[in-house]
Coordinates of C-alpha atoms and ligand atoms in Angstrom, one line a residue:
M1 CA -23.3 -7.6 -20.1
K2 CA -20.6 -8.0 -22.8
M3 CA -18.0 -5.4 -23.9
L4 CA -15.2 -5.2 -26.4
L5 CA -12.1 -4.7 -24.2
S6 CA -8.4 -4.7 -24.7
G7 CA -6.4 -7.0 -22.5
N8 CA -5.3 -4.0 -20.4
E9 CA -8.9 -2.8 -20.0
A10 CA -9.9 -6.3 -19.1
V11 CA -7.2 -6.5 -16.4
A12 CA -8.6 -3.2 -15.0
R13 CA -12.1 -4.6 -15.0
G14 CA -10.8 -7.8 -13.4
A15 CA -9.2 -5.8 -10.6
W16 CA -12.4 -4.0 -10.0
E17 CA -14.5 -7.2 -9.9
A18 CA -11.9 -8.9 -7.7
G19 CA -12.4 -6.2 -5.1
V20 CA -9.0 -4.6 -5.4
T21 CA -8.7 -1.4 -3.4
I22 CA -5.2 -0.2 -4.2
A23 CA -3.5 -0.2 -7.6
T24 CA -0.1 1.3 -8.5
A25 CA 2.2 1.6 -11.5
Y26 CA 4.8 3.5 -13.3
P27 CA 3.7 4.0 -16.9
G28 CA 5.4 1.8 -19.5
T29 CA 4.2 0.4 -22.8
P30 CA 2.4 -2.0 -23.1
S31 CA 1.0 -1.9 -19.6
T32 CA 0.1 1.8 -19.2
E33 CA -3.6 1.7 -19.9
I34 CA -4.4 -0.6 -16.9
L35 CA -3.8 2.1 -14.4
E36 CA -5.3 4.8 -16.6
V37 CA -8.5 3.0 -16.8
I38 CA -8.6 2.3 -13.1
G39 CA -7.7 5.9 -12.3
M40 CA -10.4 7.1 -14.6
L41 CA -13.3 4.7 -14.1
C42 CA -12.8 3.0 -10.7
K43 CA -11.8 5.9 -8.4
E44 CA -14.9 5.3 -6.2
D45 CA -13.6 1.9 -5.2
I46 CA -9.9 1.8 -5.9
Y47 CA -7.1 4.1 -4.8
A48 CA -4.8 4.4 -7.8
E49 CA -1.4 6.1 -8.2
W50 CA 1.4 6.7 -10.6
S51 CA 4.5 6.1 -8.5
P52 CA 7.8 7.7 -9.3
N53 CA 9.2 4.3 -10.4
E54 CA 8.2 0.6 -10.4
K55 CA 10.1 -0.2 -7.2
V56 CA 8.1 2.4 -5.3
A57 CA 4.9 1.3 -7.0
F58 CA 5.6 -2.3 -5.9
E59 CA 6.4 -1.2 -2.3
V60 CA 3.2 0.9 -2.0
A61 CA 1.2 -2.1 -3.2
I62 CA 3.0 -4.4 -0.7
G63 CA 1.9 -2.0 2.1
G64 CA -1.6 -2.2 0.8
S65 CA -1.5 -6.0 0.9
Y66 CA 0.1 -6.0 4.4
A67 CA -2.9 -3.9 5.5
G68 CA -5.2 -6.5 4.2
A69 CA -6.2 -4.9 0.8
R70 CA -6.3 -6.7 -2.4
S71 CA -3.5 -4.9 -4.2
L72 CA -2.4 -4.6 -7.8
V73 CA 0.9 -3.3 -9.3
C74 CA 1.5 -3.0 -13.0
M75 CA 4.6 -2.5 -15.1
K76 CA 6.3 -3.3 -18.3
H77 CA 8.8 -6.1 -18.4
V78 CA 11.9 -4.0 -17.7
G79 CA 10.0 -2.3 -14.9
L80 CA 10.2 -5.5 -13.0
N81 CA 14.0 -5.2 -13.1
V82 CA 13.6 -2.0 -11.2
A83 CA 11.2 -3.6 -8.8
A84 CA 13.1 -6.8 -8.5
D85 CA 14.4 -6.0 -5.0
P86 CA 11.0 -5.9 -3.2
Y87 CA 9.7 -8.6 -5.6
M88 CA 12.2 -11.2 -4.5
T89 CA 11.8 -10.6 -0.8
F90 CA 8.1 -10.1 -0.9
A91 CA 7.9 -13.8 -2.0
Y92 CA 9.3 -14.6 1.5
T93 CA 7.0 -12.4 3.6
G94 CA 3.9 -13.4 1.7
V95 CA 0.7 -11.4 1.6
K96 CA -2.2 -10.5 3.8
G97 CA -4.6 -9.1 1.1
G98 CA -4.2 -10.8 -2.3
F99 CA -1.4 -9.3 -4.4
V100 CA -0.8 -9.5 -8.1
V101 CA 2.0 -8.0 -10.1
V102 CA 1.3 -7.5 -13.8
S103 CA 4.4 -7.8 -16.0
A104 CA 3.6 -6.8 -19.6
D105 CA 6.4 -8.1 -21.8
D106 CA 7.2 -6.7 -25.2
P107 CA 8.3 -9.4 -27.6
S108 CA 9.6 -7.8 -30.8
M109 CA 10.5 -4.7 -28.7
H110 CA 7.8 -2.5 -30.2
S111 CA 8.6 0.1 -27.5
S112 CA 11.4 -1.4 -25.4
Q113 CA 15.1 -1.6 -25.1
N114 CA 15.2 -5.4 -24.7
E115 CA 13.1 -8.5 -25.2
Q116 CA 13.6 -10.2 -21.8
D117 CA 11.2 -13.0 -21.1
N118 CA 9.8 -12.3 -17.6
R119 CA 8.4 -15.8 -17.1
Y120 CA 11.9 -16.5 -15.7
Y121 CA 11.1 -14.1 -12.9
A122 CA 8.4 -16.5 -11.7
K123 CA 11.0 -19.3 -11.3
F124 CA 13.6 -16.9 -10.0
G125 CA 11.3 -15.5 -7.3
I126 CA 9.5 -18.8 -6.7
I127 CA 6.2 -17.0 -7.3
P128 CA 3.2 -18.6 -9.1
M129 CA 2.5 -17.2 -12.6
L130 CA -0.6 -17.0 -14.7
E131 CA -0.7 -16.2 -18.4
P132 CA -3.9 -15.1 -20.1
S133 CA -4.4 -15.8 -23.8
D134 CA -7.1 -13.2 -24.6
S135 CA -9.1 -10.3 -23.1
Q136 CA -11.7 -12.6 -21.4
E137 CA -8.9 -14.5 -19.7
S138 CA -7.1 -11.3 -18.8
K139 CA -10.2 -10.5 -16.6
D140 CA -11.0 -14.0 -15.4
L141 CA -7.5 -15.2 -14.6
L142 CA -6.8 -12.0 -12.7
I143 CA -9.6 -12.8 -10.4
D144 CA -8.3 -16.3 -10.0
A145 CA -4.9 -14.9 -9.3
Y146 CA -6.2 -13.1 -6.2
D147 CA -7.7 -16.4 -4.9
I148 CA -4.4 -18.2 -5.5
S149 CA -2.5 -15.3 -3.8
E150 CA -4.6 -15.5 -0.6
K151 CA -4.9 -19.3 -0.6
F152 CA -1.2 -19.8 -0.8
D153 CA -0.1 -16.6 1.0
T154 CA 2.0 -15.5 -2.0
P155 CA 2.3 -12.7 -4.6
V156 CA 1.2 -13.8 -8.1
L157 CA 3.0 -12.8 -11.3
F158 CA 0.5 -12.1 -14.1
R159 CA 2.3 -12.2 -17.3
M160 CA 0.9 -10.3 -20.3
T161 CA 2.5 -9.6 -23.7
T162 CA 1.9 -6.7 -26.1
R163 CA -0.6 -8.6 -28.3
I164 CA -2.7 -9.6 -25.2
S165 CA -2.5 -6.1 -23.7
H166 CA -3.4 -4.2 -26.9
S167 CA -5.7 -6.6 -28.8
K168 CA -9.5 -6.3 -28.2
G169 CA -11.9 -9.1 -27.6
V170 CA -15.4 -9.7 -26.2
V171 CA -15.5 -9.8 -22.4
H172 CA -18.4 -10.9 -20.2
M173 CA -18.7 -8.6 -17.3
G174 CA -19.3 -9.6 -13.7
D175 CA -20.0 -7.8 -10.4
R176 CA -17.6 -6.6 -7.9
T177 CA -17.0 -8.7 -4.9
E178 CA -15.9 -6.5 -2.0
H179 CA -13.0 -7.6 0.2
E180 CA -12.9 -5.8 3.5
T181 CA -9.5 -4.4 4.5
D182 CA -9.1 -5.0 8.2
G183 CA -5.8 -3.1 8.6
F184 CA -2.2 -3.9 9.4
E185 CA -1.4 -6.4 12.1
R186 CA 2.1 -6.7 13.6
N187 CA 3.8 -10.0 12.8
I188 CA 7.6 -9.4 12.7
Q189 CA 8.5 -13.0 11.9
K190 CA 6.5 -12.7 8.7
Y191 CA 7.1 -9.1 7.7
V192 CA 10.6 -8.2 9.0
M193 CA 13.2 -10.0 6.8
V194 CA 16.2 -10.0 9.1
P195 CA 18.3 -13.1 8.4
G196 CA 16.8 -15.2 11.3
H197 CA 13.3 -14.6 10.0
A198 CA 14.2 -14.8 6.4
R199 CA 15.7 -18.3 6.9
M200 CA 12.4 -19.5 8.4
R201 CA 10.4 -17.9 5.6
R202 CA 12.6 -19.4 2.9
K203 CA 11.4 -22.8 4.2
V204 CA 7.8 -21.5 3.9
V205 CA 8.5 -20.5 0.3
L206 CA 9.8 -24.0 -0.6
E207 CA 6.9 -25.8 1.2
R208 CA 4.5 -23.4 -0.6
L209 CA 6.1 -24.4 -3.9
E210 CA 5.3 -28.0 -3.4
K211 CA 1.6 -27.1 -2.6
L212 CA 1.5 -24.9 -5.7
K213 CA 2.8 -27.8 -7.8
E214 CA -0.1 -30.0 -6.6
F215 CA -2.5 -27.2 -7.3
A216 CA -1.1 -26.7 -10.8
D217 CA -1.8 -30.3 -11.6
T218 CA -5.5 -30.1 -10.5
T219 CA -6.5 -26.5 -11.5
P220 CA -8.7 -26.1 -14.5
L221 CA -6.5 -23.2 -15.5
N222 CA -4.3 -25.9 -17.1
K223 CA -6.6 -27.7 -19.4
I224 CA -6.3 -30.5 -21.9
E225 CA -8.2 -30.1 -25.2
E226 CA -8.3 -33.5 -26.9
G227 CA -7.9 -33.5 -30.7
K228 CA -7.5 -36.0 -33.5
G229 CA -4.3 -37.6 -34.7
G230 CA -1.2 -38.0 -32.7
I231 CA 0.1 -34.4 -32.4
G232 CA 0.2 -32.8 -29.0
I233 CA 1.0 -29.1 -28.3
I234 CA 1.8 -27.5 -25.0
T235 CA 1.4 -23.8 -25.1
G236 CA 0.1 -20.7 -23.3
G237 CA -0.5 -17.0 -23.6
I238 CA -0.9 -15.6 -27.1
S239 CA 1.0 -18.6 -28.6
Y240 CA -2.1 -20.7 -27.8
Q241 CA -4.2 -18.6 -30.2
Y242 CA -1.6 -18.9 -33.0
A243 CA -1.1 -22.7 -32.5
K244 CA -4.9 -23.3 -32.3
E245 CA -5.4 -21.4 -35.6
I246 CA -2.7 -23.4 -37.4
M247 CA -3.3 -26.8 -35.9
P248 CA -7.1 -26.8 -35.0
N249 CA -7.2 -30.6 -34.9
A250 CA -4.2 -31.3 -32.6
S251 CA -4.5 -32.0 -28.9
F252 CA -3.6 -29.1 -26.6
L253 CA -2.4 -28.7 -23.1
K254 CA -3.1 -25.0 -22.6
L255 CA -1.2 -23.5 -19.6
G256 CA -3.1 -20.8 -17.8
M257 CA -1.0 -21.3 -14.7
S258 CA 2.5 -21.7 -16.1
Y259 CA 4.7 -21.7 -13.0
P260 CA 5.0 -24.1 -11.4
L261 CA 4.3 -26.3 -14.3
P262 CA 1.8 -29.1 -13.9
E263 CA 4.2 -32.0 -14.1
K264 CA 1.7 -34.8 -13.7
K265 CA -0.6 -33.3 -16.2
I266 CA 2.2 -32.8 -18.7
K267 CA 3.3 -36.4 -18.3
E268 CA -0.2 -37.6 -18.7
F269 CA -0.7 -35.4 -21.8
A270 CA 2.7 -36.4 -23.3
S271 CA 1.9 -40.1 -23.0
S272 CA -1.4 -39.6 -24.8
V273 CA 0.1 -38.2 -28.0
D274 CA 2.6 -39.6 -30.5
K275 CA 4.7 -36.4 -30.9
L276 CA 4.9 -33.5 -28.6
Y277 CA 5.6 -29.9 -29.5
V278 CA 6.0 -26.9 -27.3
V279 CA 4.9 -23.6 -28.9
E280 CA 5.9 -20.5 -26.8
E281 CA 7.0 -17.0 -27.6
L282 CA 10.6 -16.0 -26.8
E283 CA 12.7 -18.3 -24.6
P284 CA 12.3 -22.1 -24.2
F285 CA 10.8 -21.6 -20.7
Y286 CA 8.3 -24.5 -20.8
E287 CA 10.5 -26.6 -23.1
E288 CA 13.5 -26.7 -20.9
Q289 CA 11.5 -27.6 -17.8
I290 CA 9.5 -30.3 -19.8
K291 CA 12.7 -31.8 -21.1
A292 CA 14.1 -31.8 -17.5
M293 CA 11.1 -33.9 -16.6
G294 CA 12.5 -36.5 -19.0
I295 CA 9.9 -35.9 -21.6
E296 CA 10.8 -35.8 -25.3
C297 CA 9.5 -32.7 -27.1
D298 CA 10.5 -30.2 -29.7
G299 CA 10.1 -26.5 -29.5
K300 CA 12.7 -23.9 -30.3
K301 CA 14.1 -26.2 -33.0
Y302 CA 11.2 -25.1 -35.1
F303 CA 9.7 -22.0 -33.5
T304 CA 12.0 -18.9 -33.2
N305 CA 13.0 -17.3 -30.0
Y306 CA 13.5 -14.0 -31.9
G307 CA 10.6 -11.6 -31.7
E308 CA 6.9 -12.2 -31.6
L309 CA 5.4 -15.4 -32.9
S310 CA 2.5 -15.1 -35.3
P311 CA 0.2 -17.5 -37.1
G312 CA 2.6 -17.3 -40.0
A313 CA 5.7 -18.1 -37.8
V314 CA 3.9 -21.0 -36.1
S315 CA 2.8 -22.3 -39.5
E316 CA 6.3 -22.1 -40.8
G317 CA 7.6 -24.0 -37.7
F318 CA 5.2 -26.9 -38.3
V319 CA 6.2 -27.0 -42.0
K320 CA 9.9 -27.3 -40.9
A321 CA 8.9 -30.0 -38.4
G322 CA 7.2 -31.9 -41.3
V323 CA 3.8 -31.8 -39.6
I324 CA 2.0 -29.7 -42.3
S325 CA 3.1 -29.6 -45.9
E326 CA 2.9 -25.9 -46.6
R327 CA 2.9 -22.6 -44.8
T328 CA -0.6 -21.5 -44.2
Q329 CA -1.1 -18.2 -46.0
V330 CA -2.0 -15.7 -43.4
S331 CA -2.9 -12.5 -45.1
I332 CA -3.9 -9.3 -43.4
P333 CA -6.7 -7.6 -45.5
G334 CA -6.2 -4.0 -46.5
E335 CA -3.5 -1.9 -48.1
K336 CA 0.0 -2.1 -47.0
L337 CA 0.9 0.8 -44.8
F338 CA 3.7 3.1 -45.8
P339 CA 6.5 2.7 -43.3
R340 CA 6.9 5.8 -41.2
P341 CA 10.1 6.1 -39.1
P342 CA 9.4 7.5 -35.6
V343 CA 10.2 11.2 -35.3
L344 CA 9.8 14.0 -32.7
C345 CA 6.5 15.8 -33.2
P346 CA 6.4 19.2 -34.9
G347 CA 7.0 21.8 -32.2
C348 CA 8.7 19.3 -29.8
P349 CA 10.9 21.2 -27.4
H350 CA 13.5 18.5 -27.5
R351 CA 14.3 19.5 -31.1
G352 CA 15.6 22.9 -29.9
A353 CA 17.7 21.4 -27.1
F354 CA 19.3 18.7 -29.4
T355 CA 19.9 21.2 -32.2
A356 CA 21.9 23.3 -29.8
L357 CA 23.6 20.2 -28.3
K358 CA 24.7 19.0 -31.8
K359 CA 26.7 22.1 -32.3
L360 CA 28.9 21.3 -29.2
K361 CA 30.2 18.0 -30.4
V362 CA 30.5 16.3 -27.0
P363 CA 29.5 12.7 -26.1
V364 CA 25.8 12.7 -25.3
T365 CA 24.6 9.9 -23.0
G366 CA 20.9 9.4 -23.4
D367 CA 17.9 8.0 -21.6
I368 CA 14.4 6.6 -22.1
G369 CA 11.8 8.9 -23.5
C370 CA 10.7 10.6 -26.7
Y371 CA 14.1 12.3 -26.8
T372 CA 15.8 9.0 -27.5
L373 CA 14.8 9.6 -31.1
A374 CA 17.6 12.2 -31.2
A375 CA 19.9 9.3 -31.6
L376 CA 18.4 8.6 -35.1
Q377 CA 18.8 10.4 -38.4
P378 CA 18.5 13.2 -39.2
M379 CA 19.4 14.5 -35.7
S380 CA 21.9 11.8 -34.8
V381 CA 23.1 13.5 -31.6
M382 CA 22.7 10.9 -28.8
D383 CA 25.4 8.3 -28.3
T384 CA 24.1 5.9 -25.6
C385 CA 20.8 4.6 -24.2
V386 CA 20.7 1.7 -21.8
C387 CA 17.9 1.9 -19.3
M388 CA 15.8 4.3 -17.2
G389 CA 18.2 6.8 -15.5
A390 CA 21.4 5.4 -17.0
S391 CA 22.4 8.6 -18.8
I392 CA 23.8 10.3 -15.8
G393 CA 25.8 7.2 -14.5
N394 CA 27.1 6.6 -18.1
A395 CA 28.2 10.3 -18.3
I396 CA 30.0 10.1 -15.0
G397 CA 31.9 6.9 -16.2
I398 CA 32.9 8.6 -19.5
A399 CA 34.0 11.7 -17.7
K400 CA 36.0 9.8 -15.1
V401 CA 38.1 7.9 -17.6
G402 CA 38.0 10.4 -20.5
K403 CA 40.6 13.0 -21.4
D404 CA 38.2 15.9 -22.0
K405 CA 35.5 17.7 -20.1
G406 CA 32.9 15.1 -19.5
A407 CA 29.8 14.1 -21.4
V408 CA 26.3 15.6 -21.4
A409 CA 23.6 13.4 -19.9
A410 CA 20.2 14.0 -21.6
I411 CA 17.3 12.9 -19.4
G412 CA 13.6 13.8 -19.3
D413 CA 11.7 15.0 -16.2
S414 CA 9.8 11.7 -15.6
T415 CA 12.9 9.6 -16.1
F416 CA 14.9 11.9 -13.8
L417 CA 12.3 11.5 -11.1
H418 CA 12.2 7.7 -11.8
S419 CA 15.9 7.0 -11.4
G420 CA 18.0 10.0 -12.3
I421 CA 18.1 11.7 -8.9
T422 CA 20.6 9.2 -7.4
G423 CA 22.8 9.6 -10.5
L424 CA 23.0 13.3 -10.0
L425 CA 23.7 12.8 -6.4
D426 CA 26.6 10.5 -7.4
A427 CA 27.9 13.2 -9.8
V428 CA 28.0 15.7 -6.9
Y429 CA 29.3 13.3 -4.3
N430 CA 32.1 12.0 -6.6
K431 CA 32.8 15.4 -8.2
A432 CA 32.1 14.3 -11.7
N433 CA 32.8 16.8 -14.4
I434 CA 29.5 16.4 -16.4
V435 CA 26.5 18.3 -17.5
V436 CA 23.0 17.0 -16.9
L437 CA 20.6 18.3 -19.5
L438 CA 17.2 17.9 -17.8
L439 CA 14.6 18.1 -20.6
D440 CA 11.6 19.2 -18.5
N441 CA 8.5 19.0 -20.5
R442 CA 6.3 18.4 -17.5
I443 CA 4.7 15.1 -18.5
T444 CA 5.5 11.5 -19.1
A445 CA 5.2 12.1 -22.8
M446 CA 6.4 8.9 -24.5
T447 CA 3.7 6.7 -22.9
G448 CA 0.9 9.1 -23.7
G449 CA 1.0 11.9 -21.2
Q450 CA 0.8 10.5 -17.6
H451 CA 1.3 12.7 -14.5
H452 CA 4.3 12.4 -12.2
P453 CA 5.6 14.3 -9.2
G454 CA 6.7 17.2 -11.5
T455 CA 3.3 17.9 -13.0
G456 CA 1.3 19.0 -9.9
Q457 CA -1.5 16.5 -10.5
T458 CA -2.2 12.9 -9.4
L459 CA -3.5 10.0 -11.4
M460 CA -6.9 10.5 -9.7
G461 CA -7.0 14.1 -10.9
E462 CA -6.2 15.9 -7.7
E463 CA -3.9 19.0 -7.5
T464 CA -0.8 18.2 -5.5
F465 CA 2.8 19.3 -4.8
Q466 CA 4.9 19.9 -7.8
V467 CA 8.7 19.2 -7.7
D468 CA 10.9 22.3 -8.3
F469 CA 13.9 21.0 -10.2
V470 CA 16.1 23.9 -9.3
E471 CA 15.4 23.5 -5.6
L472 CA 15.9 19.8 -5.9
S473 CA 19.2 20.2 -7.7
K474 CA 20.4 22.6 -5.0
A475 CA 19.3 20.2 -2.3
L476 CA 21.4 17.5 -4.0
G477 CA 24.4 19.8 -3.8
V478 CA 24.6 21.0 -7.4
K479 CA 26.1 24.5 -7.5
D480 CA 26.0 25.3 -11.2
I481 CA 22.3 25.4 -12.2
H482 CA 20.8 26.9 -15.3
T483 CA 17.3 27.1 -16.7
V484 CA 16.8 27.8 -20.4
D485 CA 14.0 28.0 -23.0
A486 CA 14.5 25.0 -25.3
Y487 CA 12.9 26.9 -28.2
D488 CA 15.8 29.4 -28.0
V489 CA 18.5 27.4 -29.8
D490 CA 21.2 30.0 -29.4
A491 CA 20.6 30.6 -25.7
T492 CA 20.5 26.8 -25.1
K493 CA 23.8 26.4 -26.9
K494 CA 25.5 29.2 -24.9
T495 CA 24.1 27.8 -21.6
L496 CA 25.3 24.3 -22.4
K497 CA 28.7 25.7 -23.4
A498 CA 29.0 27.6 -20.1
A499 CA 28.0 24.5 -18.2
L500 CA 30.6 22.5 -20.0
E501 CA 33.3 25.0 -19.0
Y502 CA 32.3 24.9 -15.3
D503 CA 34.6 22.7 -13.2
G504 CA 32.2 20.2 -11.6
P505 CA 28.7 18.9 -12.2
S506 CA 26.2 21.3 -13.8
I507 CA 22.6 21.0 -14.6
V508 CA 20.8 22.7 -17.5
I509 CA 17.0 22.6 -17.1
T510 CA 14.9 23.3 -20.2
N511 CA 11.4 24.6 -19.5
R512 CA 9.2 24.2 -22.5
P513 CA 6.2 21.8 -22.2
C514 CA 5.5 18.9 -24.6
A515 CA 3.8 20.2 -27.7
L516 CA 0.9 17.7 -27.4
M517 CA 0.3 17.3 -23.7
P518 CA -1.4 18.2 -21.5
H519 CA -2.5 20.8 -24.1
K520 CA -1.8 20.9 -27.8
I521 CA 0.3 23.9 -28.7
K522 CA -0.5 25.6 -31.9
E523 CA 0.9 29.1 -32.6
T524 CA 1.0 30.9 -35.9
A525 CA 2.6 28.7 -38.5
Y526 CA 5.8 29.4 -40.4
T527 CA 6.4 29.2 -44.2
V528 CA 9.3 29.3 -46.6
L529 CA 9.9 32.2 -49.1
L530 CA 10.6 29.9 -52.0
D531 CA 12.5 32.5 -54.1
E532 CA 15.0 33.0 -51.3
C533 CA 15.5 29.4 -50.2
I534 CA 19.0 28.2 -51.2
G535 CA 18.3 24.5 -50.7
C536 CA 20.9 24.2 -48.0
K537 CA 18.9 21.4 -46.3
L538 CA 19.7 22.7 -42.8
C539 CA 16.1 22.8 -41.9
F540 CA 15.7 19.1 -43.0
K541 CA 18.3 18.1 -40.5
I542 CA 16.2 19.1 -37.5
G543 CA 13.7 16.3 -38.4
C544 CA 10.5 18.3 -38.1
P545 CA 7.7 16.4 -39.9
A546 CA 6.1 19.7 -41.0
I547 CA 9.1 20.4 -43.3
A548 CA 9.3 18.6 -46.6
A549 CA 11.2 18.9 -49.9
A550 CA 9.4 21.0 -52.4
D551 CA 9.2 20.0 -56.1
E552 CA 11.0 23.2 -56.9
K553 CA 14.8 23.0 -57.1
T554 CA 17.6 25.6 -56.9
E555 CA 19.8 26.2 -59.9
K556 CA 22.2 23.7 -58.5
G557 CA 19.4 21.1 -58.5
R558 CA 18.9 21.1 -54.7
P559 CA 15.3 20.7 -53.5
K560 CA 13.9 23.8 -51.7
A561 CA 11.9 23.4 -48.5
I562 CA 8.2 23.8 -47.8
I563 CA 6.3 23.8 -44.6
D564 CA 2.9 22.2 -44.0
P565 CA 1.0 25.0 -42.1
E566 CA -1.4 22.4 -40.6
L567 CA 1.4 20.5 -38.9
C568 CA 3.6 23.5 -38.0
T569 CA 3.1 24.7 -34.4
G570 CA 5.1 27.9 -34.9
C571 CA 8.0 26.8 -32.5
T572 CA 10.5 28.9 -34.6
I573 CA 13.3 26.5 -34.4
C574 CA 13.7 26.1 -38.2
A575 CA 13.5 29.8 -38.6
Q576 CA 16.4 30.3 -36.1
I577 CA 18.7 28.0 -38.1
C578 CA 17.9 29.1 -41.7
P579 CA 21.1 30.8 -42.9
V580 CA 19.2 33.2 -45.2
D581 CA 16.2 33.9 -43.0
C582 CA 13.7 32.7 -45.6
I583 CA 11.5 30.9 -43.0
V584 CA 9.0 33.4 -41.7
R585 CA 5.6 33.5 -40.0
V586 CA 2.7 33.1 -42.4
D587 CA 1.4 36.5 -41.3
S588 CA 4.7 38.3 -41.8
P589 CA 4.7 41.3 -44.2
A590 CA 7.5 39.4 -46.1
V591 CA 4.9 36.8 -47.3
E592 CA 2.8 39.4 -49.1
G593 CA 3.3 38.9 -52.8
A594 CA 6.0 36.3 -52.2
R595 CA 5.9 32.7 -53.5
V596 CA 5.5 30.3 -50.6
Ligands
SF4_1 S1 4.9 13.7 -27.4 FE1 5.7 15.7 -26.7 S2 7.8 15.2 -26.0 FE2 7.2 13.5 -27.3 S3 7.9 13.9 -29.3 FE3 5.8 14.8 -29.2 S4 6.1 16.9 -28.5 FE4 8.0 15.8 -28.1
SF4_2 S1 8.4 26.4 -36.8 FE1 9.6 25.0 -38.1 S2 10.4 23.5 -36.7 FE2 8.7 24.5 -35.6 S3 7.0 23.2 -36.1 FE3 7.0 24.8 -37.7 S4 8.1 23.9 -39.3 FE4 8.6 22.6 -37.5
SF4_3 S1 17.3 26.2 -44.1 FE1 16.4 27.9 -45.2 S2 17.6 28.0 -47.1 FE2 18.1 26.1 -46.1 S3 16.7 24.7 -47.2 FE3 15.7 25.3 -45.3 S4 14.4 27.0 -45.9 FE4 15.9 26.7 -47.6

């Protein structure tokens, strides 16, 4: 059977075929769909969970492996930073059941705060790495990864990128091979990494690396495709597809297993061509190692390390290198799309919270979520955003050295549970004069609506314990705790003001759900009484996509506002800020006979 699958769907299928019985993740674009598919379609065979963060997800999967199960953990590239602690030491203990960590990198930062190249984590952790170049390989190589993991007693890094994760291709399906889980067996020299044991295991890791190098040279995962002419290209992942499209007649060494590199095969390939190029996305990971082998090659001299590659970029590189005479025109059929800046949805509860916050004119440290959009125009109210959970630590630092009452740390519920709790504990412990604005919309919204310990439901659809943020804050030692309706701008402002006046750490918890998930909210829409609108633009500044400039202008030439009733959810926020009260419900008596 064949199916059209995205790379992420193919990984999920590969996990099922490989006999995986436990899969864990924290959602993060571009990796999120892997666990969603497993949780939805494979629950008979695979236990799947959203963990509170990537470190926990990694540790749960390690436990599964120690108990003999084939285990999978998935995350976006920056998630591996969070999981780096267990990642590095798990390389020492090795596995019992096969273990694969999927790292989905995001070149061009479509949905990320940085563009780190996680291939370096393979070298850093001395962990073998596989890189698929399409959906079929995403399935097939994942199955190979489990065989490598068990053969060499090692976790395997499976490196995807956004284009592989999200592009669709035809995939040939296979059957599931069951792998019996025979349970945990005590082996403290292997599993307890005290210094004495770790020193012994470090030797095992280095010996294993030598065996993996031999394997890399012989495995068909690294294959030579002989071409015509003297040009040779070493490549892997999505870059292989681009290079193949631009240079179909060149010779290729395609790296399916890209750490450790197959040194003998690379030397053999290099000696068979006149000129060697390395085509890889982001950093010169292959190129540096190939040059260190004493092999002459060119790579980043012609192919950028900024953003994603593309057929056009690869073509441009080969023109610069003098290999082809002109850039291959790569045109995407269809009309050009109108650029749309990202904005909070109509009815988003964050809009009310940030409208209130803006009036207070305090430093606002931000975090990762839909609400990060509050940093952009027209809201422009967030001042920092570094990584998951950083808002609270950043606010503490600002408060400790600043002259005024400290900053407000704005953080979502999922991010708070991911890595904000320890920040709040620090604020209490070290008596930081800050306000934490916990934007509780009861979902992981930015990645498409995944559950977390605050939603009361598991990935597999079971009802479960739901965190109570007030009780949690009390348990952490916070004394000044407020809850407020984010749709009530005035009340939110007053509450934040009171919290800012409190001497010590405060928490203000908003309690409106996301307007889209788990259920779409659609109340009676609002409209503008055109004859009364003074064109003050205040409603434009809240950035609601349902509000637009009307053709009609005021006497002073200012555009009046109109509201799209289809988009408007009736959240009331624009009506609350209109200085002349000309934004009213569509069923209000004021609308009768009025121009709207
Ligand atoms: S998905 Fe939900 S939280 Fe995100 S912007 Fe839309 S309404 Fe707001
Ligand atoms: S009430 Fe106003 S702010 Fe809320 S969705 Fe409708 S137009 Fe947007
Ligand atoms: S806030 Fe009111 S008066 Fe000002 S532009 Fe909007 S609708 Fe018109």
